[in-house]
PDB file of C-alpha atoms in Angstrom:
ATOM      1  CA  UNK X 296     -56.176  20.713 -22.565  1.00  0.00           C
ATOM      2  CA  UNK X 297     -58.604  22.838 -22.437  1.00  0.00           C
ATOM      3  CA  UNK X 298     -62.613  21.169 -23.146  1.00  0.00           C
ATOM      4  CA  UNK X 299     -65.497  23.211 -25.270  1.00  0.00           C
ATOM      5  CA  UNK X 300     -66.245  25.050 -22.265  1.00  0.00           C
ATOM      6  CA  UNK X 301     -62.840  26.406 -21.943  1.00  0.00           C
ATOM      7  CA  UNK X 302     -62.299  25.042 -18.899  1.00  0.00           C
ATOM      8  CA  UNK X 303     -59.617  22.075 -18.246  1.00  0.00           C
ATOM      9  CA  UNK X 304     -60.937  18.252 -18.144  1.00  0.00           C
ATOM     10  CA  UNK X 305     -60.920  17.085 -15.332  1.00  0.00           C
ATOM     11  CA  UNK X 306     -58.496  14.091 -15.401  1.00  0.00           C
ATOM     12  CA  UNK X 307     -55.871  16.994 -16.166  1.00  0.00           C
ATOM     13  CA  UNK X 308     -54.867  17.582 -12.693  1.00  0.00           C
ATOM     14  CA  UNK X 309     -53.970  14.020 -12.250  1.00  0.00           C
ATOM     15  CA  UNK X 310     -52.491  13.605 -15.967  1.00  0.00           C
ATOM     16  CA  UNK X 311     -50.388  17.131 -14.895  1.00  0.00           C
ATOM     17  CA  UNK X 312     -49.433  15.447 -11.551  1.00  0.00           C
ATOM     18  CA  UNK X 313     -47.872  12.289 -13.199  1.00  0.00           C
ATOM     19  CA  UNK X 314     -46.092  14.414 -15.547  1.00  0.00           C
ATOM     20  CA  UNK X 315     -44.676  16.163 -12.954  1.00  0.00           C
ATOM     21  CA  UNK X 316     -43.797  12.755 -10.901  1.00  0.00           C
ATOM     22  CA  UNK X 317     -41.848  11.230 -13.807  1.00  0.00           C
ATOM     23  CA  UNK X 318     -40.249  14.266 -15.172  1.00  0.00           C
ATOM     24  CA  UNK X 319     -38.928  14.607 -11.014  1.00  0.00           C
ATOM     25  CA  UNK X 320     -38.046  10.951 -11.093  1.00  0.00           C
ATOM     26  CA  UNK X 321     -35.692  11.496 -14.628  1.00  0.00           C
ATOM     27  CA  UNK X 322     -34.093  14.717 -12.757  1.00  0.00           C
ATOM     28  CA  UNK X 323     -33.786  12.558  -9.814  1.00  0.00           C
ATOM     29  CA  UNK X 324     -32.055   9.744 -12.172  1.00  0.00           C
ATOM     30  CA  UNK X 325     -29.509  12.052 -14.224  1.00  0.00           C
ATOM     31  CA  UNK X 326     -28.599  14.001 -11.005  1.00  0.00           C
ATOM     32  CA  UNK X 327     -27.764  10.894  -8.882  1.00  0.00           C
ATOM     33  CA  UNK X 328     -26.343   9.389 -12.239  1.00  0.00           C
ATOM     34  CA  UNK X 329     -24.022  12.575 -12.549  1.00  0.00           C
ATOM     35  CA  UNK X 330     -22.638  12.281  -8.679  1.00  0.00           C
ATOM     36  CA  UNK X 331     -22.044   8.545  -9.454  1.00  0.00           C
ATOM     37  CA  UNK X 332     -19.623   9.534 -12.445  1.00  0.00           C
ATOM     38  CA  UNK X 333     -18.086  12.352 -10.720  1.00  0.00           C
ATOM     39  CA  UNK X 334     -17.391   9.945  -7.402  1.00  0.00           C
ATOM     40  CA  UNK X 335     -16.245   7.134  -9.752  1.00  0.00           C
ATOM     41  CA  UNK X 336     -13.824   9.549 -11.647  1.00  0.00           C
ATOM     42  CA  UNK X 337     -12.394  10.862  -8.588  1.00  0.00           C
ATOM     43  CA  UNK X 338     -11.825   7.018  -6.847  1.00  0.00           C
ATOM     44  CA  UNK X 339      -9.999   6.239 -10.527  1.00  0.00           C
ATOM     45  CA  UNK X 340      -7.852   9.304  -9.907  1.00  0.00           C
ATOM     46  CA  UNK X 341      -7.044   8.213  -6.543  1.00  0.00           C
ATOM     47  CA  UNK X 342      -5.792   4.478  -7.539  1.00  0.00           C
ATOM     48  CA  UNK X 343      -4.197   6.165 -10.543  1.00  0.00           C
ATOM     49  CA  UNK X 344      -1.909   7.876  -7.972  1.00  0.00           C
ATOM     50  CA  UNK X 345      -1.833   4.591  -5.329  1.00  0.00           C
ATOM     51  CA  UNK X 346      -0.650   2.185  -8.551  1.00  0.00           C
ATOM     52  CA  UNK X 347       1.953   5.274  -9.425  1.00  0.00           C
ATOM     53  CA  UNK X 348       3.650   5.219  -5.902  1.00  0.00           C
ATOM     54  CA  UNK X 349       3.244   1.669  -5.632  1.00  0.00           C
ATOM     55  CA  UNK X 350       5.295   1.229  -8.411  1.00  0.00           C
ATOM     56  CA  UNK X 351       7.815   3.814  -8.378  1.00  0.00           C
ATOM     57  CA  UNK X 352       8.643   3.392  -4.834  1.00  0.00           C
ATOM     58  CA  UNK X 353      12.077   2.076  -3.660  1.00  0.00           C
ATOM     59  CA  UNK X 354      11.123   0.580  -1.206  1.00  0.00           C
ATOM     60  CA  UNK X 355       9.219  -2.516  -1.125  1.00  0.00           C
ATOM     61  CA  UNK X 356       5.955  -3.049  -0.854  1.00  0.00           C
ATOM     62  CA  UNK X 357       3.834  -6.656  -0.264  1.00  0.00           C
ATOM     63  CA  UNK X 358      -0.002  -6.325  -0.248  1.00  0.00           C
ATOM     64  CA  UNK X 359      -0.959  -9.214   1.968  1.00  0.00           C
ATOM     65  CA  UNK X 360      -4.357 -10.786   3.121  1.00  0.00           C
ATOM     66  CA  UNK X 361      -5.716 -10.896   7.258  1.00  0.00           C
ATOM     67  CA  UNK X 362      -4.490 -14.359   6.612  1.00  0.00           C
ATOM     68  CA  UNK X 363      -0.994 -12.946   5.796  1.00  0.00           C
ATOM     69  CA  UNK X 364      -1.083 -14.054   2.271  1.00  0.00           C
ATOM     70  CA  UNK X 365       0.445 -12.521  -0.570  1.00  0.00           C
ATOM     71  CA  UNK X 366      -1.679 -10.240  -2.753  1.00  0.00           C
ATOM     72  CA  UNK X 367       0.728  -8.301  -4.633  1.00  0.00           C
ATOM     73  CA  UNK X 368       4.310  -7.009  -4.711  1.00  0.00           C
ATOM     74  CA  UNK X 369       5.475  -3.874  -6.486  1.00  0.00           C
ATOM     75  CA  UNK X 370       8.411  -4.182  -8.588  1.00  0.00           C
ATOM     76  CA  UNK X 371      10.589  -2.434  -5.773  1.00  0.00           C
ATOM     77  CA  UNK X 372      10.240  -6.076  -4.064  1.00  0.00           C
ATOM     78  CA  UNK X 373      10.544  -8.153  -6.597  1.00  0.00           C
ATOM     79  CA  UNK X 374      14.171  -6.458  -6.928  1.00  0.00           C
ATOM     80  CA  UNK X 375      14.959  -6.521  -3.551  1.00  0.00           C
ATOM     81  CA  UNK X 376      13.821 -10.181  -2.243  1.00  0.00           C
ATOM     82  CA  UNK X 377      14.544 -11.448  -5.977  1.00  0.00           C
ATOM     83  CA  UNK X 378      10.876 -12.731  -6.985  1.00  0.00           C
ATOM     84  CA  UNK X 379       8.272 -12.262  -9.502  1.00  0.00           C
ATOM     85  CA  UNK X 380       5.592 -10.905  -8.241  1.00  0.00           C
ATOM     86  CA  UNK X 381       3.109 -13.917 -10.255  1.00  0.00           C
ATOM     87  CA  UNK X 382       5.107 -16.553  -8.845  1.00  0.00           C
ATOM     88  CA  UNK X 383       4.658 -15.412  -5.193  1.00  0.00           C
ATOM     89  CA  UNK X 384       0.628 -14.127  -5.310  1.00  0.00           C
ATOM     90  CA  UNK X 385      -1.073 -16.641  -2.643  1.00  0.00           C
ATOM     91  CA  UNK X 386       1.698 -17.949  -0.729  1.00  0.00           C
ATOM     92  CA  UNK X 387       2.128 -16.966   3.285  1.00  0.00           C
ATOM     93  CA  UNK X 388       4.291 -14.789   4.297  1.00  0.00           C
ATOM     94  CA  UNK X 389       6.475 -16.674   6.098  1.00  0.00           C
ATOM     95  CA  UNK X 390       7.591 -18.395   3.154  1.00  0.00           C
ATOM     96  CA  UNK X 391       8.996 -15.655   1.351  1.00  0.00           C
ATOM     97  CA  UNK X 392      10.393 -12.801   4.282  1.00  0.00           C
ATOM     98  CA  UNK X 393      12.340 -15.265   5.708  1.00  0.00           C
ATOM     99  CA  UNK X 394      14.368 -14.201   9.090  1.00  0.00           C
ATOM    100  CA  UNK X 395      11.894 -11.705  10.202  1.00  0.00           C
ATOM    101  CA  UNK X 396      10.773 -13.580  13.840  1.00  0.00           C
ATOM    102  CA  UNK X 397       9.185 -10.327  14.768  1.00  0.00           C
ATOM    103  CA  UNK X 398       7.166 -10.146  11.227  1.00  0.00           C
ATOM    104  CA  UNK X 399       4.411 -12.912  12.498  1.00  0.00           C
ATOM    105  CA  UNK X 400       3.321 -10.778  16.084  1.00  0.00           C
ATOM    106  CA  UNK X 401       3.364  -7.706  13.855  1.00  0.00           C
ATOM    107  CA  UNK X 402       1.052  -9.262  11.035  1.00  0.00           C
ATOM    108  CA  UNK X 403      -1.535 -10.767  14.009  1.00  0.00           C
ATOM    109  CA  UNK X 404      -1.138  -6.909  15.906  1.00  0.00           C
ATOM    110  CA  UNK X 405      -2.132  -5.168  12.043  1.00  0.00           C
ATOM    111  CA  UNK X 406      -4.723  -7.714  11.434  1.00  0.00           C
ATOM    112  CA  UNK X 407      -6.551  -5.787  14.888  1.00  0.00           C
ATOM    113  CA  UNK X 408      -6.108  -2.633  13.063  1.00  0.00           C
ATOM    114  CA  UNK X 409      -2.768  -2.274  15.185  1.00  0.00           C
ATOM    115  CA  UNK X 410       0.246  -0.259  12.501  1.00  0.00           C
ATOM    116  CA  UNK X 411       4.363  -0.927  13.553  1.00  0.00           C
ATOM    117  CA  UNK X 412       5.786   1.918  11.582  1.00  0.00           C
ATOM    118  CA  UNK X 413       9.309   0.048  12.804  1.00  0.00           C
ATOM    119  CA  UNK X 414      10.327  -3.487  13.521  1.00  0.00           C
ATOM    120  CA  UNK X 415      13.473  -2.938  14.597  1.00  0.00           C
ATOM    121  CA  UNK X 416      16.437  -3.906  12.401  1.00  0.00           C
ATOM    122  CA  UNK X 417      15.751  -7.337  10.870  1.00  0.00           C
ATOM    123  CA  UNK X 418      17.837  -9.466   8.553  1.00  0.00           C
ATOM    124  CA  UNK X 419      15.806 -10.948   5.654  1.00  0.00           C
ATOM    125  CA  UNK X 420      17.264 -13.422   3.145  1.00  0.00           C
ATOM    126  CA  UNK X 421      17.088 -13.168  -1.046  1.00  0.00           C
ATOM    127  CA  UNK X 422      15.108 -15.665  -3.081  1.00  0.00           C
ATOM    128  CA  UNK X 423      19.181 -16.931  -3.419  1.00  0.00           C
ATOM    129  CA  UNK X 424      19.589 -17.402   0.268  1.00  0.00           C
ATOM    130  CA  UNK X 425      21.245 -13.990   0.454  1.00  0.00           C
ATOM    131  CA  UNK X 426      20.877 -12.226   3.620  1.00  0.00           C
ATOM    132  CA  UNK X 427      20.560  -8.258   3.779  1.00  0.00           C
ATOM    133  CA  UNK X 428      19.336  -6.118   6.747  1.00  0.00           C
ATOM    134  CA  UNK X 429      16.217  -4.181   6.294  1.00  0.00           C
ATOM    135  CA  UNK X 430      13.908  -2.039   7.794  1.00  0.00           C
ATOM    136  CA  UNK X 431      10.280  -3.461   8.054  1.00  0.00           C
ATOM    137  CA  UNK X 432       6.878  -1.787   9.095  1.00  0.00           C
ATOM    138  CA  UNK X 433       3.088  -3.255   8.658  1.00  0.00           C
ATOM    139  CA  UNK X 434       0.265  -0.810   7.876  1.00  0.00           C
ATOM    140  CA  UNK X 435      -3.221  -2.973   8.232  1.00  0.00           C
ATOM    141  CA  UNK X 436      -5.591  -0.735   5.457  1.00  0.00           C
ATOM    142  CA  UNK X 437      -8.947  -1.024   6.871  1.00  0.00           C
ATOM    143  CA  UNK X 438     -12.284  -1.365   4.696  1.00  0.00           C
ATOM    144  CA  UNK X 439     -13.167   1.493   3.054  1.00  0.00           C
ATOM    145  CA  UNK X 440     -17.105   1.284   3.709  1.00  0.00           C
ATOM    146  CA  UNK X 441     -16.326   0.556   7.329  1.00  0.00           C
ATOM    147  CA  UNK X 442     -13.439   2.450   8.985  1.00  0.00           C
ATOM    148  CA  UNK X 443     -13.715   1.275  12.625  1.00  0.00           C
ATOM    149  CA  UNK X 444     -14.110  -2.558  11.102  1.00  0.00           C
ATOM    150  CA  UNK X 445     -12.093  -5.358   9.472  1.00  0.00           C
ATOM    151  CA  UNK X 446      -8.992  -4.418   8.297  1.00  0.00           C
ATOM    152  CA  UNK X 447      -9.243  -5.439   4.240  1.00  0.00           C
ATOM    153  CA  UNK X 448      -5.521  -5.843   3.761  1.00  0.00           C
ATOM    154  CA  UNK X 449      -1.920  -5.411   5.083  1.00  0.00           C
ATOM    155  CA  UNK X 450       0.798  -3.286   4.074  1.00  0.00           C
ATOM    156  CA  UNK X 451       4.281  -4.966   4.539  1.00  0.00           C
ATOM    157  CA  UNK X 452       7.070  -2.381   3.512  1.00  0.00           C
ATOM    158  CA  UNK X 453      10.169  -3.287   3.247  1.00  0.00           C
ATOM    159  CA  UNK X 454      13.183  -1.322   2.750  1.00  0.00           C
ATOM    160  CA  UNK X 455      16.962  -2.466   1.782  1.00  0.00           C
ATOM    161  CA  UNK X 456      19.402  -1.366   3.769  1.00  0.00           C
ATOM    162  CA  UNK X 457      22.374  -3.038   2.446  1.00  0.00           C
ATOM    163  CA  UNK X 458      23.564  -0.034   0.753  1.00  0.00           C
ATOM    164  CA  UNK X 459      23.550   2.265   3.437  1.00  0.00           C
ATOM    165  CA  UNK X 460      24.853  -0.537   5.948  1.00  0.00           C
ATOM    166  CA  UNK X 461      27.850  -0.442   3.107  1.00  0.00           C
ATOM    167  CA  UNK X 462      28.549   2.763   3.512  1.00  0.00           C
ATOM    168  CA  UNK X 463      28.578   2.825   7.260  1.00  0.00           C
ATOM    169  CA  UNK X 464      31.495  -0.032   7.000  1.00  0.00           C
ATOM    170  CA  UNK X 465      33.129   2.001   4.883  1.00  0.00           C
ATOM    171  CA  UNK X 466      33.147   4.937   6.381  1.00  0.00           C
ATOM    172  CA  UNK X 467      34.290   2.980   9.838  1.00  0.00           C
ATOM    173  CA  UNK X 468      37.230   1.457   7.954  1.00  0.00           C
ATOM    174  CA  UNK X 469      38.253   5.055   6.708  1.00  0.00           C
ATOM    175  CA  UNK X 470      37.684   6.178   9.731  1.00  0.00           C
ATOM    176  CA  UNK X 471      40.051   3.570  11.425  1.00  0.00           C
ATOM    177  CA  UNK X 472      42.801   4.187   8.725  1.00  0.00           C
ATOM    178  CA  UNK X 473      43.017   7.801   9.382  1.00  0.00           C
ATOM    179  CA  UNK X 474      43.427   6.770  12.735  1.00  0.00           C
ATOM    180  CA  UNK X 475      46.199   4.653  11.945  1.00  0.00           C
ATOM    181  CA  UNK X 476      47.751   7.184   9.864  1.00  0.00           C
ATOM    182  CA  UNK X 477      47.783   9.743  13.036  1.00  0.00           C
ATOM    183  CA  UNK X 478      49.286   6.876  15.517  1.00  0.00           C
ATOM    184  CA  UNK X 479      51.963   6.558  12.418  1.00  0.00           C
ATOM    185  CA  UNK X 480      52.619  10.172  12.172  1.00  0.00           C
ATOM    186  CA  UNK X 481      53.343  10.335  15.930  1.00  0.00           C
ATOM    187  CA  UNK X 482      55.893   7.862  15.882  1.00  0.00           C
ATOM    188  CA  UNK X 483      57.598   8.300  12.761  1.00  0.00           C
ATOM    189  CA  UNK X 484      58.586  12.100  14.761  1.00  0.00           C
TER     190      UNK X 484
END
């Protein structure tokens, strides 16, 4: 850089200043670039573990639109209600958790941001017309940018409780037999 004289031209300053600008600017570029891949690697972790419990669950789970329309199901509900979850994706609601009347007023209170963590016990009927009692709750899942705004989507979980309902009967009807048994004993002495 330096002239005859020994001393630096004088367009060096402003050749060392632009330098300096784009060598910042490249910095600038890999360090933003960097947070990007670290953020983008820690939101894939995060559905890795959300598509994990969504399907491993037991209990069902329906991903519906503020429209109550069917996203998704995990396979959970497919088992329980007794559809695929392709053949299902788009339709409302309604169609496919039939006998839920308190479903609808939940869906409208979630779609104002508004969870039910219980509806109460609700009988549901199979794809076969097979009723079952279940336990239902709505979680609205609100936009991830905006997290006093719209609510993106609805959680509808679902759980079966035909098994445990089973052994409640059972353990009445045991429960009445050993009573019979007593009233038997007493008079047989």
């Amino acid at each position: 850089f330096a002239g005859a004289s020994g001393a630096p031209p004088e367009d060096s300053t402003a050749l060392a200043e632009i330098v300096a600008a784009v060598l910042t600017a490249i910095l600038r570029y890999h360090t933003d670039l960097y947070e990007l891949n670290q953020e983008l690697q820690a939101q894939a972790e995060e559905q890795a573990t959300g598509s994990a419990i969504f399907d491993l669950t037991e209990e069902g789970i329906l991903l519906v639109t503020p429209e109550a329309r069917i996203l998704e199901i995990n396979p959970a509900a497919e088992i329980i209600l007794g559809y695929a979850s392709g053949e299902i994706e788009g339709e409302p609601v309604e169609h496919i958790l039939v006998g839920a009347e308190t479903l609808i007023p939940a869906l409208r209170r979630a779609t104002e941001g508004t969870p039910t963590p219980d509806l109460g016990a609700a009988t549901l009927h199979r794809r076969n017309g097979q009723p079952f009692p279940c336990k239902i709750r709505t979680i609205p899942v609100l936009h991830r940018g905006n997290p006093g705004g719209a609510v993106e989507k609805i959680i509808i979980a679902c759980q079966d409780l035909s098994a445990s309902e089973g052994l409640r009967l059972l353990n009445q009807q045991l429960e009445q037999r050993a009573l019979l048994g007593e009233v038997t004993a007493i008079f047989a002495h």
